[in-house]
Amino acid sequence: IYPGGRFDEHLVPFRRAVEVGSSALMPYYGRPIGLKLDGEQIEEVGFGYNKQILTGLLHDNNHPLNSLYLYAVMPAQADFVYRLLSYATGVATLPLAALVARRQWELARPDAPRAEGETAGWIGALLFAGSYLLIHYASEARGYAPALCFGLLALFAWLHADPLDAAPRARWRWPVVYWVALALGMLAH
């Protein structure tokens, strides 16, 4: 397609998807061969790993928080910099999954020994660590890993919120964390 000068034909479904309001596009399955955009040779690596495509043609990937991050780090010298937000939040989901699992166990079984809650936390972290989708999403410059991370943080804050807490400062701490994490999660996806 591309050596034949027909790249614009490849963009037709993407333009139509934008026109009808699609929330995301997945240009990952192709590889540009002999493609030039605006007179510049495009590196022959898959679209999902192509810095020129991700930061040029697809400058806005419909995940607002991730787009802001990409704008902040452009132009990066190393390609991995574009994925740092996803890497960091993907890794952060593991301890958050452990904390959420432990807290839920404690709320469900308040009389259980502390070791049972810690075991539940480890199991939660291991389940997330073995999740193919989490590993995949944490390795690409998209908003899925941040959305999951902030969603878990919101859940953790929700599980800790205590409206009966006597100290006014402590009463508002977890709801604020909840709403901030919820907003960031919505912006991430």
C-alpha positions as protocol buffer text, in pm:
chain_id: "A"
residue {
  index: 1
  type: ILE
  ca { x: 0 y: 0 z: 0 }
}
residue {
  index: 2
  type: TYR
  ca { x: 262 y: 254 z: 107 }
}
residue {
  index: 3
  type: PRO
  ca { x: 528 y: 212 z: -164 }
}
residue {
  index: 4
  type: GLY
  ca { x: 244 y: 254 z: -416 }
}
residue {
  index: 5
  type: GLY
  ca { x: 164 y: 600 z: -280 }
}
residue {
  index: 6
  type: ARG
  ca { x: -173 y: 492 z: -137 }
}
residue {
  index: 7
  type: PHE
  ca { x: -123 y: 586 z: 229 }
}
residue {
  index: 8
  type: ASP
  ca { x: -419 y: 826 z: 218 }
}
residue {
  index: 9
  type: GLU
  ca { x: -647 y: 532 z: 138 }
}
residue {
  index: 10
  type: HIS
  ca { x: -527 y: 366 z: 459 }
}
residue {
  index: 11
  type: LEU
  ca { x: -640 y: 671 z: 659 }
}
residue {
  index: 12
  type: VAL
  ca { x: -1000 y: 668 z: 528 }
}
residue {
  index: 13
  type: PRO
  ca { x: -1142 y: 439 z: 802 }
}
residue {
  index: 14
  type: PHE
  ca { x: -957 y: 636 z: 1070 }
}
residue {
  index: 15
  type: ARG
  ca { x: -1098 y: 967 z: 944 }
}
residue {
  index: 16
  type: ARG
  ca { x: -1448 y: 816 z: 940 }
}
residue {
  index: 17
  type: ALA
  ca { x: -1401 y: 682 z: 1294 }
}
residue {
  index: 18
  type: VAL
  ca { x: -1311 y: 1031 z: 1414 }
}
residue {
  index: 19
  type: GLU
  ca { x: -1613 y: 1181 z: 1231 }
}
residue {
  index: 20
  type: VAL
  ca { x: -1857 y: 948 z: 1408 }
}
residue {
  index: 21
  type: GLY
  ca { x: -1701 y: 1019 z: 1748 }
}
residue {
  index: 22
  type: SER
  ca { x: -1506 y: 702 z: 1821 }
}
residue {
  index: 23
  type: SER
  ca { x: -1335 y: 719 z: 2158 }
}
residue {
  index: 24
  type: ALA
  ca { x: -1019 y: 534 z: 2050 }
}
residue {
  index: 25
  type: LEU
  ca { x: -831 y: 411 z: 1744 }
}
residue {
  index: 26
  type: MET
  ca { x: -597 y: 114 z: 1720 }
}
residue {
  index: 27
  type: PRO
  ca { x: -340 y: 164 z: 1442 }
}
residue {
  index: 28
  type: TYR
  ca { x: -118 y: -114 z: 1576 }
}
residue {
  index: 29
  type: TYR
  ca { x: -155 y: -390 z: 1322 }
}
residue {
  index: 30
  type: GLY
  ca { x: 35 y: -240 z: 1032 }
}
residue {
  index: 31
  type: ARG
  ca { x: 394 y: -150 z: 960 }
}
residue {
  index: 32
  type: PRO
  ca { x: 491 y: 137 z: 729 }
}
residue {
  index: 33
  type: ILE
  ca { x: 719 y: 25 z: 447 }
}
residue {
  index: 34
  type: GLY
  ca { x: 864 y: 296 z: 227 }
}
residue {
  index: 35
  type: LEU
  ca { x: 624 y: 553 z: 372 }
}
residue {
  index: 36
  type: LYS
  ca { x: 695 y: 925 z: 360 }
}
residue {
  index: 37
  type: LEU
  ca { x: 477 y: 1181 z: 536 }
}
residue {
  index: 38
  type: ASP
  ca { x: 532 y: 1547 z: 457 }
}
residue {
  index: 39
  type: GLY
  ca { x: 855 y: 1449 z: 282 }
}
residue {
  index: 40
  type: GLU
  ca { x: 993 y: 1268 z: 589 }
}
residue {
  index: 41
  type: GLN
  ca { x: 1077 y: 896 z: 575 }
}
residue {
  index: 42
  type: ILE
  ca { x: 881 y: 704 z: 841 }
}
residue {
  index: 43
  type: GLU
  ca { x: 1076 y: 444 z: 1037 }
}
residue {
  index: 44
  type: GLU
  ca { x: 977 y: 88 z: 938 }
}
residue {
  index: 45
  type: VAL
  ca { x: 852 y: -36 z: 1276 }
}
residue {
  index: 46
  type: GLY
  ca { x: 495 y: -124 z: 1377 }
}
residue {
  index: 47
  type: PHE
  ca { x: 259 y: 171 z: 1411 }
}
residue {
  index: 48
  type: GLY
  ca { x: 208 y: 103 z: 1783 }
}
residue {
  index: 49
  type: TYR
  ca { x: 583 y: 150 z: 1842 }
}
residue {
  index: 50
  type: ASN
  ca { x: 649 y: 422 z: 1589 }
}
residue {
  index: 51
  type: LYS
  ca { x: 745 y: 752 z: 1750 }
}
residue {
  index: 52
  type: GLN
  ca { x: 674 y: 952 z: 1435 }
}
residue {
  index: 53
  type: ILE
  ca { x: 322 y: 811 z: 1405 }
}
residue {
  index: 54
  type: LEU
  ca { x: 240 y: 832 z: 1777 }
}
residue {
  index: 55
  type: THR
  ca { x: 360 y: 1190 z: 1819 }
}
residue {
  index: 56
  type: GLY
  ca { x: 294 y: 1324 z: 1471 }
}
residue {
  index: 57
  type: LEU
  ca { x: -1 y: 1177 z: 1288 }
}
residue {
  index: 58
  type: LEU
  ca { x: -173 y: 1043 z: 1602 }
}
residue {
  index: 59
  type: HIS
  ca { x: -79 y: 1327 z: 1833 }
}
residue {
  index: 60
  type: ASP
  ca { x: -404 y: 1292 z: 2021 }
}
residue {
  index: 61
  type: ASN
  ca { x: -485 y: 934 z: 2116 }
}
residue {
  index: 62
  type: ASN
  ca { x: -821 y: 1016 z: 2277 }
}
residue {
  index: 63
  type: HIS
  ca { x: -695 y: 962 z: 2629 }
}
residue {
  index: 64
  type: PRO
  ca { x: -663 y: 1320 z: 2761 }
}
residue {
  index: 65
  type: LEU
  ca { x: -423 y: 1253 z: 3049 }
}
residue {
  index: 66
  type: ASN
  ca { x: -195 y: 1047 z: 2828 }
}
residue {
  index: 67
  type: SER
  ca { x: -209 y: 1310 z: 2553 }
}
residue {
  index: 68
  type: LEU
  ca { x: -106 y: 1579 z: 2803 }
}
residue {
  index: 69
  type: TYR
  ca { x: 183 y: 1358 z: 2913 }
}
residue {
  index: 70
  type: LEU
  ca { x: 292 y: 1299 z: 2551 }
}
residue {
  index: 71
  type: TYR
  ca { x: 283 y: 1673 z: 2481 }
}
residue {
  index: 72
  type: ALA
  ca { x: 492 y: 1735 z: 2795 }
}
residue {
  index: 73
  type: VAL
  ca { x: 769 y: 1492 z: 2698 }
}
residue {
  index: 74
  type: MET
  ca { x: 783 y: 1569 z: 2325 }
}
residue {
  index: 75
  type: PRO
  ca { x: 1027 y: 1543 z: 2163 }
}
residue {
  index: 76
  type: ALA
  ca { x: 1188 y: 1268 z: 2366 }
}
residue {
  index: 77
  type: GLN
  ca { x: 1520 y: 1121 z: 2260 }
}
residue {
  index: 78
  type: ALA
  ca { x: 1433 y: 769 z: 2373 }
}
residue {
  index: 79
  type: ASP
  ca { x: 1111 y: 593 z: 2270 }
}
residue {
  index: 80
  type: PHE
  ca { x: 1056 y: 441 z: 2616 }
}
residue {
  index: 81
  type: VAL
  ca { x: 992 y: 791 z: 2755 }
}
residue {
  index: 82
  type: TYR
  ca { x: 657 y: 795 z: 2572 }
}
residue {
  index: 83
  type: ARG
  ca { x: 554 y: 488 z: 2769 }
}
residue {
  index: 84
  type: LEU
  ca { x: 679 y: 594 z: 3115 }
}
residue {
  index: 85
  type: LEU
  ca { x: 334 y: 701 z: 3236 }
}
residue {
  index: 86
  type: SER
  ca { x: 194 y: 361 z: 3142 }
}
residue {
  index: 87
  type: TYR
  ca { x: 495 y: 179 z: 3288 }
}
residue {
  index: 88
  type: ALA
  ca { x: 474 y: 367 z: 3619 }
}
residue {
  index: 89
  type: THR
  ca { x: 99 y: 331 z: 3662 }
}
residue {
  index: 90
  type: GLY
  ca { x: 108 y: -32 z: 3547 }
}
residue {
  index: 91
  type: VAL
  ca { x: 364 y: -111 z: 3816 }
}
residue {
  index: 92
  type: ALA
  ca { x: 172 y: 94 z: 4075 }
}
residue {
  index: 93
  type: THR
  ca { x: -139 y: -119 z: 4020 }
}
residue {
  index: 94
  type: LEU
  ca { x: 32 y: -415 z: 4186 }
}
residue {
  index: 95
  type: PRO
  ca { x: 70 y: -266 z: 4536 }
}
residue {
  index: 96
  type: LEU
  ca { x: -268 y: -96 z: 4497 }
}
residue {
  index: 97
  type: ALA
  ca { x: -429 y: -431 z: 4411 }
}
residue {
  index: 98
  type: ALA
  ca { x: -264 y: -579 z: 4721 }
}
residue {
  index: 99
  type: LEU
  ca { x: -390 y: -294 z: 4941 }
}
residue {
  index: 100
  type: VAL
  ca { x: -744 y: -317 z: 4802 }
}
residue {
  index: 101
  type: ALA
  ca { x: -757 y: -696 z: 4844 }
}
residue {
  index: 102
  type: ARG
  ca { x: -622 y: -671 z: 5199 }
}
residue {
  index: 103
  type: ARG
  ca { x: -867 y: -395 z: 5294 }
}
residue {
  index: 104
  type: GLN
  ca { x: -1162 y: -584 z: 5151 }
}
residue {
  index: 105
  type: TRP
  ca { x: -1061 y: -894 z: 5344 }
}
residue {
  index: 106
  type: GLU
  ca { x: -1033 y: -691 z: 5664 }
}
residue {
  index: 107
  type: LEU
  ca { x: -1377 y: -537 z: 5609 }
}
residue {
  index: 108
  type: ALA
  ca { x: -1534 y: -874 z: 5528 }
}
residue {
  index: 109
  type: ARG
  ca { x: -1367 y: -1056 z: 5819 }
}
residue {
  index: 110
  type: PRO
  ca { x: -1280 y: -805 z: 6092 }
}
residue {
  index: 111
  type: ASP
  ca { x: -1199 y: -1079 z: 6343 }
}
residue {
  index: 112
  type: ALA
  ca { x: -960 y: -1266 z: 6112 }
}
residue {
  index: 113
  type: PRO
  ca { x: -588 y: -1273 z: 6194 }
}
residue {
  index: 114
  type: ARG
  ca { x: -379 y: -1002 z: 6027 }
}
residue {
  index: 115
  type: ALA
  ca { x: -183 y: -1270 z: 5835 }
}
residue {
  index: 116
  type: GLU
  ca { x: -500 y: -1366 z: 5646 }
}
residue {
  index: 117
  type: GLY
  ca { x: -541 y: -1008 z: 5523 }
}
residue {
  index: 118
  type: GLU
  ca { x: -178 y: -998 z: 5414 }
}
residue {
  index: 119
  type: THR
  ca { x: -223 y: -1327 z: 5228 }
}
residue {
  index: 120
  type: ALA
  ca { x: -529 y: -1183 z: 5053 }
}
residue {
  index: 121
  type: GLY
  ca { x: -317 y: -883 z: 4955 }
}
residue {
  index: 122
  type: TRP
  ca { x: -44 y: -1102 z: 4807 }
}
residue {
  index: 123
  type: ILE
  ca { x: -299 y: -1305 z: 4613 }
}
residue {
  index: 124
  type: GLY
  ca { x: -453 y: -984 z: 4475 }
}
residue {
  index: 125
  type: ALA
  ca { x: -113 y: -855 z: 4367 }
}
residue {
  index: 126
  type: LEU
  ca { x: -22 y: -1188 z: 4206 }
}
residue {
  index: 127
  type: LEU
  ca { x: -349 y: -1200 z: 4013 }
}
residue {
  index: 128
  type: PHE
  ca { x: -281 y: -854 z: 3873 }
}
residue {
  index: 129
  type: ALA
  ca { x: 86 y: -935 z: 3806 }
}
residue {
  index: 130
  type: GLY
  ca { x: -16 y: -1237 z: 3599 }
}
residue {
  index: 131
  type: SER
  ca { x: -279 y: -1050 z: 3398 }
}
residue {
  index: 132
  type: TYR
  ca { x: -186 y: -1049 z: 3029 }
}
residue {
  index: 133
  type: LEU
  ca { x: -397 y: -739 z: 2963 }
}
residue {
  index: 134
  type: LEU
  ca { x: -233 y: -542 z: 3243 }
}
residue {
  index: 135
  type: ILE
  ca { x: 114 y: -636 z: 3119 }
}
residue {
  index: 136
  type: HIS
  ca { x: 16 y: -541 z: 2763 }
}
residue {
  index: 137
  type: TYR
  ca { x: -151 y: -212 z: 2853 }
}
residue {
  index: 138
  type: ALA
  ca { x: 134 y: -112 z: 3083 }
}
residue {
  index: 139
  type: SER
  ca { x: 376 y: -142 z: 2791 }
}
residue {
  index: 140
  type: GLU
  ca { x: 203 y: 84 z: 2539 }
}
residue {
  index: 141
  type: ALA
  ca { x: 161 y: 460 z: 2529 }
}
residue {
  index: 142
  type: ARG
  ca { x: -213 y: 456 z: 2596 }
}
residue {
  index: 143
  type: GLY
  ca { x: -438 y: 546 z: 2887 }
}
residue {
  index: 144
  type: TYR
  ca { x: -552 y: 201 z: 3002 }
}
residue {
  index: 145
  type: ALA
  ca { x: -287 y: 141 z: 3271 }
}
residue {
  index: 146
  type: PRO
  ca { x: -334 y: 490 z: 3423 }
}
residue {
  index: 147
  type: ALA
  ca { x: -714 y: 442 z: 3419 }
}
residue {
  index: 148
  type: LEU
  ca { x: -683 y: 111 z: 3605 }
}
residue {
  index: 149
  type: CYS
  ca { x: -429 y: 251 z: 3850 }
}
residue {
  index: 150
  type: PHE
  ca { x: -640 y: 555 z: 3938 }
}
residue {
  index: 151
  type: GLY
  ca { x: -952 y: 338 z: 3952 }
}
residue {
  index: 152
  type: LEU
  ca { x: -785 y: 113 z: 4210 }
}
residue {
  index: 153
  type: LEU
  ca { x: -669 y: 420 z: 4404 }
}
residue {
  index: 154
  type: ALA
  ca { x: -1029 y: 551 z: 4406 }
}
residue {
  index: 155
  type: LEU
  ca { x: -1154 y: 212 z: 4529 }
}
residue {
  index: 156
  type: PHE
  ca { x: -886 y: 203 z: 4799 }
}
residue {
  index: 157
  type: ALA
  ca { x: -988 y: 553 z: 4916 }
}
residue {
  index: 158
  type: TRP
  ca { x: -1355 y: 452 z: 4910 }
}
residue {
  index: 159
  type: LEU
  ca { x: -1281 y: 151 z: 5130 }
}
residue {
  index: 160
  type: HIS
  ca { x: -1098 y: 374 z: 5379 }
}
residue {
  index: 161
  type: ALA
  ca { x: -1347 y: 661 z: 5393 }
}
residue {
  index: 162
  type: ASP
  ca { x: -1514 y: 679 z: 5733 }
}
residue {
  index: 163
  type: PRO
  ca { x: -1789 y: 941 z: 5764 }
}
residue {
  index: 164
  type: LEU
  ca { x: -1800 y: 881 z: 6140 }
}
residue {
  index: 165
  type: ASP
  ca { x: -1435 y: 975 z: 6194 }
}
residue {
  index: 166
  type: ALA
  ca { x: -1424 y: 1228 z: 6478 }
}
residue {
  index: 167
  type: ALA
  ca { x: -1128 y: 1429 z: 6342 }
}
residue {
  index: 168
  type: PRO
  ca { x: -1253 y: 1669 z: 6070 }
}
residue {
  index: 169
  type: ARG
  ca { x: -920 y: 1658 z: 5884 }
}
residue {
  index: 170
  type: ALA
  ca { x: -919 y: 1278 z: 5872 }
}
residue {
  index: 171
  type: ARG
  ca { x: -1286 y: 1273 z: 5768 }
}
residue {
  index: 172
  type: TRP
  ca { x: -1211 y: 1463 z: 5447 }
}
residue {
  index: 173
  type: ARG
  ca { x: -876 y: 1308 z: 5353 }
}
residue {
  index: 174
  type: TRP
  ca { x: -1005 y: 988 z: 5190 }
}
residue {
  index: 175
  type: PRO
  ca { x: -1298 y: 1151 z: 5006 }
}
residue {
  index: 176
  type: VAL
  ca { x: -1054 y: 1402 z: 4853 }
}
residue {
  index: 177
  type: VAL
  ca { x: -821 y: 1120 z: 4746 }
}
residue {
  index: 178
  type: TYR
  ca { x: -1124 y: 937 z: 4606 }
}
residue {
  index: 179
  type: TRP
  ca { x: -1246 y: 1230 z: 4394 }
}
residue {
  index: 180
  type: VAL
  ca { x: -899 y: 1323 z: 4269 }
}
residue {
  index: 181
  type: ALA
  ca { x: -825 y: 961 z: 4173 }
}
residue {
  index: 182
  type: LEU
  ca { x: -1166 y: 931 z: 4009 }
}
residue {
  index: 183
  type: ALA
  ca { x: -1107 y: 1247 z: 3804 }
}
residue {
  index: 184
  type: LEU
  ca { x: -760 y: 1130 z: 3697 }
}
residue {
  index: 185
  type: GLY
  ca { x: -901 y: 788 z: 3606 }
}
residue {
  index: 186
  type: MET
  ca { x: -1169 y: 949 z: 3390 }
}
residue {
  index: 187
  type: LEU
  ca { x: -907 y: 1171 z: 3223 }
}
residue {
  index: 188
  type: ALA
  ca { x: -685 y: 869 z: 3165 }
}
residue {
  index: 189
  type: HIS
  ca { x: -953 y: 705 z: 2957 }
}
